[in-house]
Coordinates of C-alpha atoms in Angstrom, one line a residue:
X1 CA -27.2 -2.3 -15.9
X2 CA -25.9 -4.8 -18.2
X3 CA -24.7 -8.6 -16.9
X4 CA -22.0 -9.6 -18.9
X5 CA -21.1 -12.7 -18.0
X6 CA -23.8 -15.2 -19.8
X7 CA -24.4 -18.7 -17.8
X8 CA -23.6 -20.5 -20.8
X9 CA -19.3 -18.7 -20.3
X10 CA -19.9 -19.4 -16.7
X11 CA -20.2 -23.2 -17.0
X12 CA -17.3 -23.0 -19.5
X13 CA -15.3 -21.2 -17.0
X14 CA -16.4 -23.5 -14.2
X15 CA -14.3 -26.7 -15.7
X16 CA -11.4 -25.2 -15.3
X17 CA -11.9 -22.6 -12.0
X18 CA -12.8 -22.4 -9.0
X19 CA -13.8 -18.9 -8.7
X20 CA -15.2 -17.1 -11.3
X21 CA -16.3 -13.3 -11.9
X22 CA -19.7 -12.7 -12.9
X23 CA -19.2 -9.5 -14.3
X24 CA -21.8 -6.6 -15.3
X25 CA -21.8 -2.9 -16.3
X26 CA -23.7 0.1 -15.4
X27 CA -23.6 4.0 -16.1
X28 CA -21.9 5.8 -13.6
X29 CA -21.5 9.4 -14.5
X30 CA -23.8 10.7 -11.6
X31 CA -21.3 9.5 -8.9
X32 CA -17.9 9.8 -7.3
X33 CA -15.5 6.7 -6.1
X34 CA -15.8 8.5 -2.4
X35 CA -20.1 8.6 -3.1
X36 CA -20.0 5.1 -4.5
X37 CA -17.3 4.0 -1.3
X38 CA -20.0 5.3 1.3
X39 CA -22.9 3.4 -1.0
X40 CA -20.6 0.1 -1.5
X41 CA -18.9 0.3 1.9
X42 CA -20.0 2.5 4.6
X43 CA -18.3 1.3 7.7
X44 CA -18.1 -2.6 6.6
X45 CA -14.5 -3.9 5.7
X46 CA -13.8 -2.9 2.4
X47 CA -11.1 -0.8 0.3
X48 CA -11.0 1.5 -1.7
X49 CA -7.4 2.2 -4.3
X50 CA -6.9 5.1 -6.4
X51 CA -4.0 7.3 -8.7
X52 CA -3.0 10.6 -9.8
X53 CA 0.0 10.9 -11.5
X54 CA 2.9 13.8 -10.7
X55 CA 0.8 16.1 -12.3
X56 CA -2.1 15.4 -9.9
X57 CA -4.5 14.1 -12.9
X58 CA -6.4 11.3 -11.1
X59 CA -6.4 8.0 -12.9
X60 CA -8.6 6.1 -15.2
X61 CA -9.5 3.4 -12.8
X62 CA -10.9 3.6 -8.7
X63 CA -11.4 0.2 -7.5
X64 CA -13.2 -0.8 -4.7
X65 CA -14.4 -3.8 -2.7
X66 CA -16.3 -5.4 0.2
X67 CA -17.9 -8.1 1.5
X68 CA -14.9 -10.4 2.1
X69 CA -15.1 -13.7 1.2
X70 CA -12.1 -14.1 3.4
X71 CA -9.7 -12.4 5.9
X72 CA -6.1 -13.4 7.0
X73 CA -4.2 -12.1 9.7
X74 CA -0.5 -13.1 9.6
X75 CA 1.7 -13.5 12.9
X76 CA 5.2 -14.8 13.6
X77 CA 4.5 -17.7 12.7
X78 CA 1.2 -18.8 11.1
X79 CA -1.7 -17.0 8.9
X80 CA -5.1 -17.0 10.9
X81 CA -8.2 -16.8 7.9
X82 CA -11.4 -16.2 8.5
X83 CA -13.8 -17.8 6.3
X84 CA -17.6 -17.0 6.7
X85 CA -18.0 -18.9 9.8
X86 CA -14.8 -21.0 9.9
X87 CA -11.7 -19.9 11.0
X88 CA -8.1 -21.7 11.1
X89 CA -4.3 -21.2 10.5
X90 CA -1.7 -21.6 7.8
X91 CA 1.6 -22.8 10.1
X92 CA 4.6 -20.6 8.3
X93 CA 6.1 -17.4 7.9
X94 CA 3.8 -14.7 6.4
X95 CA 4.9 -14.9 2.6
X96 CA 4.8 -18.5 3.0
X97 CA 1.6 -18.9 4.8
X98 CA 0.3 -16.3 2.4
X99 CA 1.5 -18.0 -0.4
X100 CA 0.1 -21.4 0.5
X101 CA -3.8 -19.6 1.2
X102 CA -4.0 -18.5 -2.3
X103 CA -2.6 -21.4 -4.1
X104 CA -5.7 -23.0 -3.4
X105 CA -7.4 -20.4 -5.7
X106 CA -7.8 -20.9 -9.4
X107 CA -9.7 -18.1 -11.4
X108 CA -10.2 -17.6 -15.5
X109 CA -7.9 -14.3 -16.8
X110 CA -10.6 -12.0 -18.2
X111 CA -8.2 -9.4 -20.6
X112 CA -10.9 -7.3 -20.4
X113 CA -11.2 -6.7 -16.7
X114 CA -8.5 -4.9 -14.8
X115 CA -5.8 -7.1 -12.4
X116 CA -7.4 -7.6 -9.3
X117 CA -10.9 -7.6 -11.0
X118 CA -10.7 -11.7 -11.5
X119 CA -10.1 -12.3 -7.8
X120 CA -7.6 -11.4 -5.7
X121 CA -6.2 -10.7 -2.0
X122 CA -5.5 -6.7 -1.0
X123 CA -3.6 -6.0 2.3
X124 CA -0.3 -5.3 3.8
X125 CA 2.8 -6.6 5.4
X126 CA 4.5 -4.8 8.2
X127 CA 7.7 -3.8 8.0
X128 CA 8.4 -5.9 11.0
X129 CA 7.3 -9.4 9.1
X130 CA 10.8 -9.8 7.5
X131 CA 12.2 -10.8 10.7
X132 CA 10.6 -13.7 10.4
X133 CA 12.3 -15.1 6.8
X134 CA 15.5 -12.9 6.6
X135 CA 18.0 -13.5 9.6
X136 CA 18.1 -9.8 10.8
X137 CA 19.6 -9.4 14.4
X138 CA 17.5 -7.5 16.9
X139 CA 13.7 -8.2 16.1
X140 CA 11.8 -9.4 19.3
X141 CA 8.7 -10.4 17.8
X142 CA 5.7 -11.2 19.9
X143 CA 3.8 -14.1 19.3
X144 CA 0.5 -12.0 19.0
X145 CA 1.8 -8.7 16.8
X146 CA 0.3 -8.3 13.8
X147 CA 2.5 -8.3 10.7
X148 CA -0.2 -8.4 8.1
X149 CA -3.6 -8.0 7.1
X150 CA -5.3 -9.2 3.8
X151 CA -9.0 -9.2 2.3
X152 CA -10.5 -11.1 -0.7
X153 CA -13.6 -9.4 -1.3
X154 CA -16.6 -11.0 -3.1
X155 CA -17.9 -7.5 -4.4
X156 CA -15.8 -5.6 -6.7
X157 CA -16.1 -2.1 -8.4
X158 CA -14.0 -0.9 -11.0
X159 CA -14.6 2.7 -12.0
X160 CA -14.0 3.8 -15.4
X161 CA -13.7 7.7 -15.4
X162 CA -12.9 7.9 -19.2
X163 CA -16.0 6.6 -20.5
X164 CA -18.2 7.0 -17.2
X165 CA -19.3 3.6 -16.4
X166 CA -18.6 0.8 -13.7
X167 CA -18.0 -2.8 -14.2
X168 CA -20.1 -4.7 -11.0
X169 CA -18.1 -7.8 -10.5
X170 CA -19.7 -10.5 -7.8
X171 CA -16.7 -13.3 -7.5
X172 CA -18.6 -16.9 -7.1
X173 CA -17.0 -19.5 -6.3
X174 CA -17.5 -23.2 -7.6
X175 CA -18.0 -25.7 -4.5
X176 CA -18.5 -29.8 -5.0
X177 CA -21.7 -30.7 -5.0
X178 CA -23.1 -27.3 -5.4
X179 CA -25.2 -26.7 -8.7
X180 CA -23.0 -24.8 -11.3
X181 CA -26.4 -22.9 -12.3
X182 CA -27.6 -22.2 -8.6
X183 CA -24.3 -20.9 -8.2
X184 CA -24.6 -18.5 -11.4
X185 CA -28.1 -17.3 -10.5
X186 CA -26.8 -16.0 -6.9
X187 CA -24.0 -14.0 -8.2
X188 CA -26.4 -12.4 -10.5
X189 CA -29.2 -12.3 -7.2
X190 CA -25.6 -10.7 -5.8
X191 CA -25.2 -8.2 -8.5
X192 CA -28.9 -6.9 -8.5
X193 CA -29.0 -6.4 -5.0
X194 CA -25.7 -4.2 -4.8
X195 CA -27.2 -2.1 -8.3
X196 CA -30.1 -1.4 -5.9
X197 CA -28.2 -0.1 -3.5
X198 CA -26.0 2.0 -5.5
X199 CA -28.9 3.7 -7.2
X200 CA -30.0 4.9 -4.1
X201 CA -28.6 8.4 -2.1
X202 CA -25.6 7.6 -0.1
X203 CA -25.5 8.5 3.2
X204 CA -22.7 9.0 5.3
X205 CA -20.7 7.0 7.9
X206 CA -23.1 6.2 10.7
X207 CA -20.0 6.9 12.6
X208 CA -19.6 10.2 11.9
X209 CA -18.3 12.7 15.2
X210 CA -18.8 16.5 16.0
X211 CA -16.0 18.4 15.0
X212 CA -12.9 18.4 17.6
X213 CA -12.6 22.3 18.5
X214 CA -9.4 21.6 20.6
X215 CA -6.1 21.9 20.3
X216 CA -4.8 18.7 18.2
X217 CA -1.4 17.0 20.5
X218 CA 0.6 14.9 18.8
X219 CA 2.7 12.9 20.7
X220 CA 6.7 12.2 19.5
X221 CA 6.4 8.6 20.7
X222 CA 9.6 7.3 20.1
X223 CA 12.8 9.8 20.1
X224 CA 13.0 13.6 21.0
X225 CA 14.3 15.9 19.0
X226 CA 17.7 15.4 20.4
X227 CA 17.8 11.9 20.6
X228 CA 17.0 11.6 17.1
X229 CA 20.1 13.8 16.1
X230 CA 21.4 11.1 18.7
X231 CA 20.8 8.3 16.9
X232 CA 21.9 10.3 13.3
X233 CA 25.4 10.5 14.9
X234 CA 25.3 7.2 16.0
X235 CA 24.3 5.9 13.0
X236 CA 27.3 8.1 10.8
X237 CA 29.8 6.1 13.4
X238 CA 28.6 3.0 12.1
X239 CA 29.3 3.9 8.3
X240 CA 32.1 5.6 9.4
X241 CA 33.5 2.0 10.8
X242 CA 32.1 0.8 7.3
X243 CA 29.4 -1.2 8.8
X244 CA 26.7 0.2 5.9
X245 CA 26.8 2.9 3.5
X246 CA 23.5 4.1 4.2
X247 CA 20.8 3.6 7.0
X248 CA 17.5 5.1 7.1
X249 CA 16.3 6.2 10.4
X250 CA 12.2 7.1 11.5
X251 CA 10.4 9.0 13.9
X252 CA 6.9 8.1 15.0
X253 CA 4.3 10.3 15.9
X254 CA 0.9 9.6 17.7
X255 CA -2.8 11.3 18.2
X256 CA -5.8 11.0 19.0
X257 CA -8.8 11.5 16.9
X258 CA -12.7 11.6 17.1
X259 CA -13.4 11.6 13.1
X260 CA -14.6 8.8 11.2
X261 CA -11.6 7.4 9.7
X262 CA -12.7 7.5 5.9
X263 CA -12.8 11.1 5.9
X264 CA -9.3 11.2 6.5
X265 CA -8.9 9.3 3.3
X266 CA -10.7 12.0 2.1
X267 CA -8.7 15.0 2.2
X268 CA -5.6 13.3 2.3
X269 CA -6.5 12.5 -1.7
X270 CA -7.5 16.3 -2.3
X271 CA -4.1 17.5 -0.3
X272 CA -1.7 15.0 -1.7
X273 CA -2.7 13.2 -4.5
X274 CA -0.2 10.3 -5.5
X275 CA 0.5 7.2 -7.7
X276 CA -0.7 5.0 -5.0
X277 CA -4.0 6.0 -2.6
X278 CA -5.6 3.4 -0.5
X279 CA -8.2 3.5 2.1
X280 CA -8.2 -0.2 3.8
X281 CA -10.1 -1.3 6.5
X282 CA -9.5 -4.3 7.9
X283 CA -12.0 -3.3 11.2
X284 CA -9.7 -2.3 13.9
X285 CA -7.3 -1.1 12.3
X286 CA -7.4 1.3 8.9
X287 CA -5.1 2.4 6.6
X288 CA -5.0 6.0 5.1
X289 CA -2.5 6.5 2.2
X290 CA -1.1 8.6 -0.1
X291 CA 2.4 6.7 -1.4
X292 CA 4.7 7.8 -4.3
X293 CA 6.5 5.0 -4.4
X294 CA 6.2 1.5 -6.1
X295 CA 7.6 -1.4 -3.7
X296 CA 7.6 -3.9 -6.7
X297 CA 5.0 -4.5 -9.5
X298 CA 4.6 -7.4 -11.6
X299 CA 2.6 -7.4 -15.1
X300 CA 3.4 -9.4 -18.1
X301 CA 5.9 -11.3 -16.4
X302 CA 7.7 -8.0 -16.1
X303 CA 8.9 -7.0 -12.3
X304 CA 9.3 -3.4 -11.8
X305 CA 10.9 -1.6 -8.6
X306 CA 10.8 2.3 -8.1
X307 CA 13.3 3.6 -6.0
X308 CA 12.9 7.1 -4.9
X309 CA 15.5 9.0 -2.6
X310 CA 16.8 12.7 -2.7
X311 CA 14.2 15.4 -1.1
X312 CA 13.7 18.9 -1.7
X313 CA 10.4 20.7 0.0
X314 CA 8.3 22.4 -2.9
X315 CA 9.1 25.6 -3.4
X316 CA 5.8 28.7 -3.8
X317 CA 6.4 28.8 -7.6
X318 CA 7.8 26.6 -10.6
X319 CA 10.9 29.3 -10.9
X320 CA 11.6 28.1 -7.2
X321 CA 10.7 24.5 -8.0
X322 CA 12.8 24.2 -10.7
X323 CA 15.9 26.0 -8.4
X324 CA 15.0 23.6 -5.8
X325 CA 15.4 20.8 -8.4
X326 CA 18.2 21.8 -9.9
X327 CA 20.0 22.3 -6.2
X328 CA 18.7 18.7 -5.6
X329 CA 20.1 16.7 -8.9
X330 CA 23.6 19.0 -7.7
X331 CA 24.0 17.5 -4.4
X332 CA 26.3 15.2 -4.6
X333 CA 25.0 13.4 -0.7
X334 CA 21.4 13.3 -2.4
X335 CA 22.9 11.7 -5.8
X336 CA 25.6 8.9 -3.9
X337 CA 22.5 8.0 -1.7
X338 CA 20.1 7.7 -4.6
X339 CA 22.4 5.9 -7.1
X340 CA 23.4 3.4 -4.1
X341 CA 19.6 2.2 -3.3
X342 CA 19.0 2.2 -7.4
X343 CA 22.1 -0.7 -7.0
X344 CA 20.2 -2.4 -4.5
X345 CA 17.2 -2.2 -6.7
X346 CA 19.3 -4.0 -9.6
X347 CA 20.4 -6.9 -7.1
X348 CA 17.0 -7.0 -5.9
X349 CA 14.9 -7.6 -8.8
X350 CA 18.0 -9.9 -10.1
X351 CA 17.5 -12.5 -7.4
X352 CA 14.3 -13.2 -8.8
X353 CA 14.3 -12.5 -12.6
X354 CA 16.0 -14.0 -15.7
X355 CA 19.9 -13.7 -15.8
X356 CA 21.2 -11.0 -18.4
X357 CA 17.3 -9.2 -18.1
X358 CA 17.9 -6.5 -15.8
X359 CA 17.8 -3.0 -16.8
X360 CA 17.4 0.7 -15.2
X361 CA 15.0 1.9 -17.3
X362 CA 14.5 5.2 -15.4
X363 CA 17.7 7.2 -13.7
X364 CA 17.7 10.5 -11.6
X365 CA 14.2 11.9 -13.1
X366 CA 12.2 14.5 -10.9
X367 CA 9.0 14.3 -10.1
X368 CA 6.8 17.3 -8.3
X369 CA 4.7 16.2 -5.4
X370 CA 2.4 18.1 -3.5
X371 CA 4.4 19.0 -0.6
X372 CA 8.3 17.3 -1.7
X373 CA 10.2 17.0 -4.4
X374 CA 11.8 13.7 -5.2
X375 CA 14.5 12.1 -7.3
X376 CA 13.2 8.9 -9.1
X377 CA 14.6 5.7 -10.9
X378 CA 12.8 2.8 -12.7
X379 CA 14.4 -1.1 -12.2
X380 CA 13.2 -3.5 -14.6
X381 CA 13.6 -7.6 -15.1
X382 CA 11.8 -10.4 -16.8
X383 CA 10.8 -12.7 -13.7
X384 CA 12.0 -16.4 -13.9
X385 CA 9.0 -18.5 -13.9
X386 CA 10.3 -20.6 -11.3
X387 CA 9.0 -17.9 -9.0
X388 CA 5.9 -16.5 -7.6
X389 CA 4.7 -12.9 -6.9
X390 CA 5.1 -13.6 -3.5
X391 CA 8.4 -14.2 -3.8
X392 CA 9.3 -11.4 -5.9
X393 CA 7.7 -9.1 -3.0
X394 CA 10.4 -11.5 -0.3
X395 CA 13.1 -10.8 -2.7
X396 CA 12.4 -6.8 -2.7
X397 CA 11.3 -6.2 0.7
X398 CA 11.6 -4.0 2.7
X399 CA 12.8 -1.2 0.6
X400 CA 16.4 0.0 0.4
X401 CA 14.6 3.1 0.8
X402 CA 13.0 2.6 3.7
X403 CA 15.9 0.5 5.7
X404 CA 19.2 1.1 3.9
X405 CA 22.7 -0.6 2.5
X406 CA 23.4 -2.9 2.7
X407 CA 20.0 -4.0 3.7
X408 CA 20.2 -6.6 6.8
X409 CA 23.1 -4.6 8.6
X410 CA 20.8 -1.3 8.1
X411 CA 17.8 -3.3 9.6
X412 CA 19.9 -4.2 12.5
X413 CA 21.0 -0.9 13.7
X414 CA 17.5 0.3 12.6
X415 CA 16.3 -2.4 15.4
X416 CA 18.7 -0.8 17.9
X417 CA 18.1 3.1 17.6
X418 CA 14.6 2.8 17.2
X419 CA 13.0 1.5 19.9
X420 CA 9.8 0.2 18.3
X421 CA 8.2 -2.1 15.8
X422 CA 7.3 0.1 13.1
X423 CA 4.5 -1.6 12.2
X424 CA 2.8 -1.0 8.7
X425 CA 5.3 1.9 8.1
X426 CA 8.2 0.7 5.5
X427 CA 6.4 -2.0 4.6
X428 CA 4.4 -2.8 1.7
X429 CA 0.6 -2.6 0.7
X430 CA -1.3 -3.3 -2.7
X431 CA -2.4 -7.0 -4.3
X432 CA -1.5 -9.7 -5.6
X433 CA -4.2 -11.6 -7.8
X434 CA -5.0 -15.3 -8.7
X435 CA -3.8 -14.5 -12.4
X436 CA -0.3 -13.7 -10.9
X437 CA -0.2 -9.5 -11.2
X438 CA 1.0 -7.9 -8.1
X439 CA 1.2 -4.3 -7.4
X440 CA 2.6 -3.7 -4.0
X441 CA 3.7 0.1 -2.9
X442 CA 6.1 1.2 -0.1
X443 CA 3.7 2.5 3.2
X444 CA 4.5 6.1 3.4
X445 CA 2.6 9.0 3.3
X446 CA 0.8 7.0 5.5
X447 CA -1.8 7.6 8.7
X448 CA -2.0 3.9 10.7
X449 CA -5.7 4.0 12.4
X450 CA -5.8 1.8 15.2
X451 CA -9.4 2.6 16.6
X452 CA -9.4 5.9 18.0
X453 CA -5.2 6.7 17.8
X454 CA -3.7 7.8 14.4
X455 CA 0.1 6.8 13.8
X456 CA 2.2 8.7 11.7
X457 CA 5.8 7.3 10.7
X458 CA 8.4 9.2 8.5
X459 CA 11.9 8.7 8.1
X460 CA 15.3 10.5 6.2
X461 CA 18.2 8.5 4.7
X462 CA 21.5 9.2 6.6
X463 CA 24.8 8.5 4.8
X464 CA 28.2 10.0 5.7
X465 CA 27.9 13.6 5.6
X466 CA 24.5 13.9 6.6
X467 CA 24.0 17.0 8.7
X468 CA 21.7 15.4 11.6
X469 CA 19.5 19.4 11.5
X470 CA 18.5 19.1 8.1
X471 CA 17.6 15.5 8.8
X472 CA 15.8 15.7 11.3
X473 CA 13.6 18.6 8.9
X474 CA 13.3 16.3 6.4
X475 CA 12.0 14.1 8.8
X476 CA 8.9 17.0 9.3
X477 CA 9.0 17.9 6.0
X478 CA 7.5 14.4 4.8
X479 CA 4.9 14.2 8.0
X480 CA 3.8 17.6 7.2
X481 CA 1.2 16.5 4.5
X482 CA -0.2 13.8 7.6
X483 CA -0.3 16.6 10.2
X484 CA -2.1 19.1 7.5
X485 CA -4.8 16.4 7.5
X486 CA -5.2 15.5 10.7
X487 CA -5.5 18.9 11.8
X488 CA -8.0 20.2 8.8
X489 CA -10.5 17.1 9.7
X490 CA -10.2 17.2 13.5
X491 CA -10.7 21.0 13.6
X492 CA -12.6 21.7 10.3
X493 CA -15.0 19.2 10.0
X494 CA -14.5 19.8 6.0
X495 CA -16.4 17.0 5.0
X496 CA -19.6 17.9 6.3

């Protein structure tokens, strides 16, 4: 292993920062991110992210992280953090609680370390959190639900799996009255001590369960199947009455489990690799994803949104998938729904970006997923600096995709069929670092872990001639991946 980062850049860096990332390298070409997770992680907080594009190639990069230098966990109104051994709140809404946390953080822009890598916050926001800046009719929000959790971790691995070596980042921090050197020399005690225990054999959760032999029950907790084709008639009436064009409706399912939760994470990357895989866990509460679909991204001072809606199920070979695809990019429903949420994307990113810069730079392309088939668009726009990343996630959020058009009304009758908070589901998870990058997906293809109870949300797009049947499928189609998991690790104990 290598250190990087000399003291002599350090004290350089510390005139100007307030946390700074001692960076050093190592060969890592004996190990796996999921070997290297159990090593870094184990059962502490932590996260690990990861990508495979539509032609299930992983990535270049894994990144993971632990030891949190802070957690925040935002409510109605205020952000509590956590701070070593002090705790307080940020009075305000999420973003703006959130947004106020982080301003207090000032870090040097290493080109040669990934986003994120230079310090940064990873977490969510619930779906449920834009009740509290947007005026949306119908959301009862408890003083004590939880509408996001975020981490800034003081140990950071990037994993290079091009040239098979690891950058071992320790962030420091620069405190008055604290010796710049002192501080230096324990970020590099910091470094050492996690090399030492990534060298050694990793051993597995020490919460690790028996295999569950019994029949797995998942529970429908919110509608039937009948009152969801219900609710897809009401919700026709309403566009009928030209209320929206478009309103996208979810189911919720629930089940127990006995596993440890990472090795959910596990399978669900070997089943359904995707652009964005996360495994968060913020203690209580985990998050296991697999999400196609970009919320909003920021990087050069570009903003990027991804809308993706139109749904075929994979067929058994590309001379099905390619009649499948054709069939979808022919359906006129699947094509007026898709090119109505790509106009939301447009006004969207254009709230927040520089007049005359907004283009589609991606319309109607197909990608192949491993259990759907889904039509795809690109939105671009150069973001007026007057803005933050946090408000360029306020301005996108939720996702037309996820709510509908136009978006408030959508939300509103959403609130009123049903029935529950949804929670993580529909909202957004990713970072946003203290160099101003932001990569934030949409939470699908997700499994919610909230101790021993897994949660699994899905959703279909209804618009004027839906056919409530073949919603209500597609519905099943897209939980389908979640249940295969669920089921394999309960039953199988594959990981063993």
């Amino acid at each position: 292993m290598k250190i990087q980062t000399s003291l002599q850049e350090f004290c350089q860096y510390a005139t100007e920062a307030n946390i700074i990332a001692v960076v050093a390298e190592f060969s890592s070409d004996m190990d796996t991110p999921v070997s290297l997770y159990y090593k870094l992680v184990g059962d502490d907080l932590g996260f690990i992210l990861e990508s495979a594009d539509k032609n299930k190639y992983f990535g270049r990069y894994s990144f993971l992280g632990t030891k949190p230098l802070a957690s925040a966990t935002a409510f109605k109104s205020y952000v509590e953090v956590t701070e070593q051994n002090n705790s307080f709140k940020i009075v305000g809404n999420p973003v703006n609680a959130m947004k106020e946390y982080i301003s207090k953080f000032k870090t040097v822009n290493m080109p040669e370390l990934p986003p994120l890598m230079s310090g940064g916050v990873i977490g969510y926001f619930a779906y449920d959190s834009i009740g509290t800046w947007e005026r949306v009719r119908g959301f009862d929000i408890p003083e004590d639900l939880v509408l996001g959790q975020f981490l800034l971790c003081k140990i950071l691995v990037v994993v290079d799996h091009l040239k098979h070596t690891s950058k071992l980042v320790c962030l420091a921090q620069i405190q008055d009255g604290v010796d710049v050197t002192a501080t230096y020399n324990e970020a590099v005690a910091e470094i050492n001590n996690v090399y030492e225990l990534l060298k050694q054999d990793f051993v597995k959760s020490k919460n690790a369960k028996q295999a569950n032999n019994e029949d797995l029950f998942i529970n429908e907790i919110t509608q039937s199947k009948d009152e969801y084709l219900k609710n897809v008639e009401i919700a026709k009436e309403h566009i009928a009455a030209g209320d929206i064009f478009q309103v996208v409706l979810a189911k919720q399912f629930r089940c127990k489990i006995s596993k440890e939760p990472f090795a959910f994470y596990r399978r669900l990357r070997q089943v359904n690799p995707s652009p964005y895989m996360f495994y968060i866990n913020f203690g209580k509460r985990k998050l296991v994803g697999a999400s196609p679909e970009m919320l909003v991204k920021i990087a050069d001072d570009t903003v990027y949104t991804y809308p993706i809606a139109g749904t075929r199920p994979r067929g058994a070979n590309d001379a099905e998938d390619a009649d499948l695809t054709k069939d979808l990019l022919n359906d006129p429903k699947e094509c007026a729904e898709h090119a109505m949420l790509v106009d939301l994307g447009r006004n969207d990113v254009g709230k927040i970006s520089v007049p005359g810069s907004v283009r589609v730079t991606k319309l109607m392309d197909i990608e192949l997923f491993s259990h759907v088939i889904h039509m795809v668009s690109e939105v671009a726009g150069k973001i007026n600096p007057t803005y933050q990343p946090l408000d360029v996630l306020a301005s996108c959020f939720p996702a037309g995709t996820l709510s509908g058009a136009p978006k408030v009304r959508a939300m509103e009758i959403i609130n009123n069929l049903e029935g529950v908070h949804r929670g993580p589901y529909g909202g957004a998870v990713g970072y946003f670092d203290f160099c101003g990058n932001m990569d934030m997906c949409i939470t699908i293809r997700t499994i919610t872990i909230d101790e021993d109870v897994a949660i699994v949300q899905t959703g279909a797009g209804i618009v004027a001639d839906s056919v409530p049947e073949n919603e209500y499928n597609e519905v099943l189609q897209k939980a389908k991946v979640m249940f295969q998991v669920i089921k394999e690790v309960e039953a199988d104990d594959f990981t063993n």
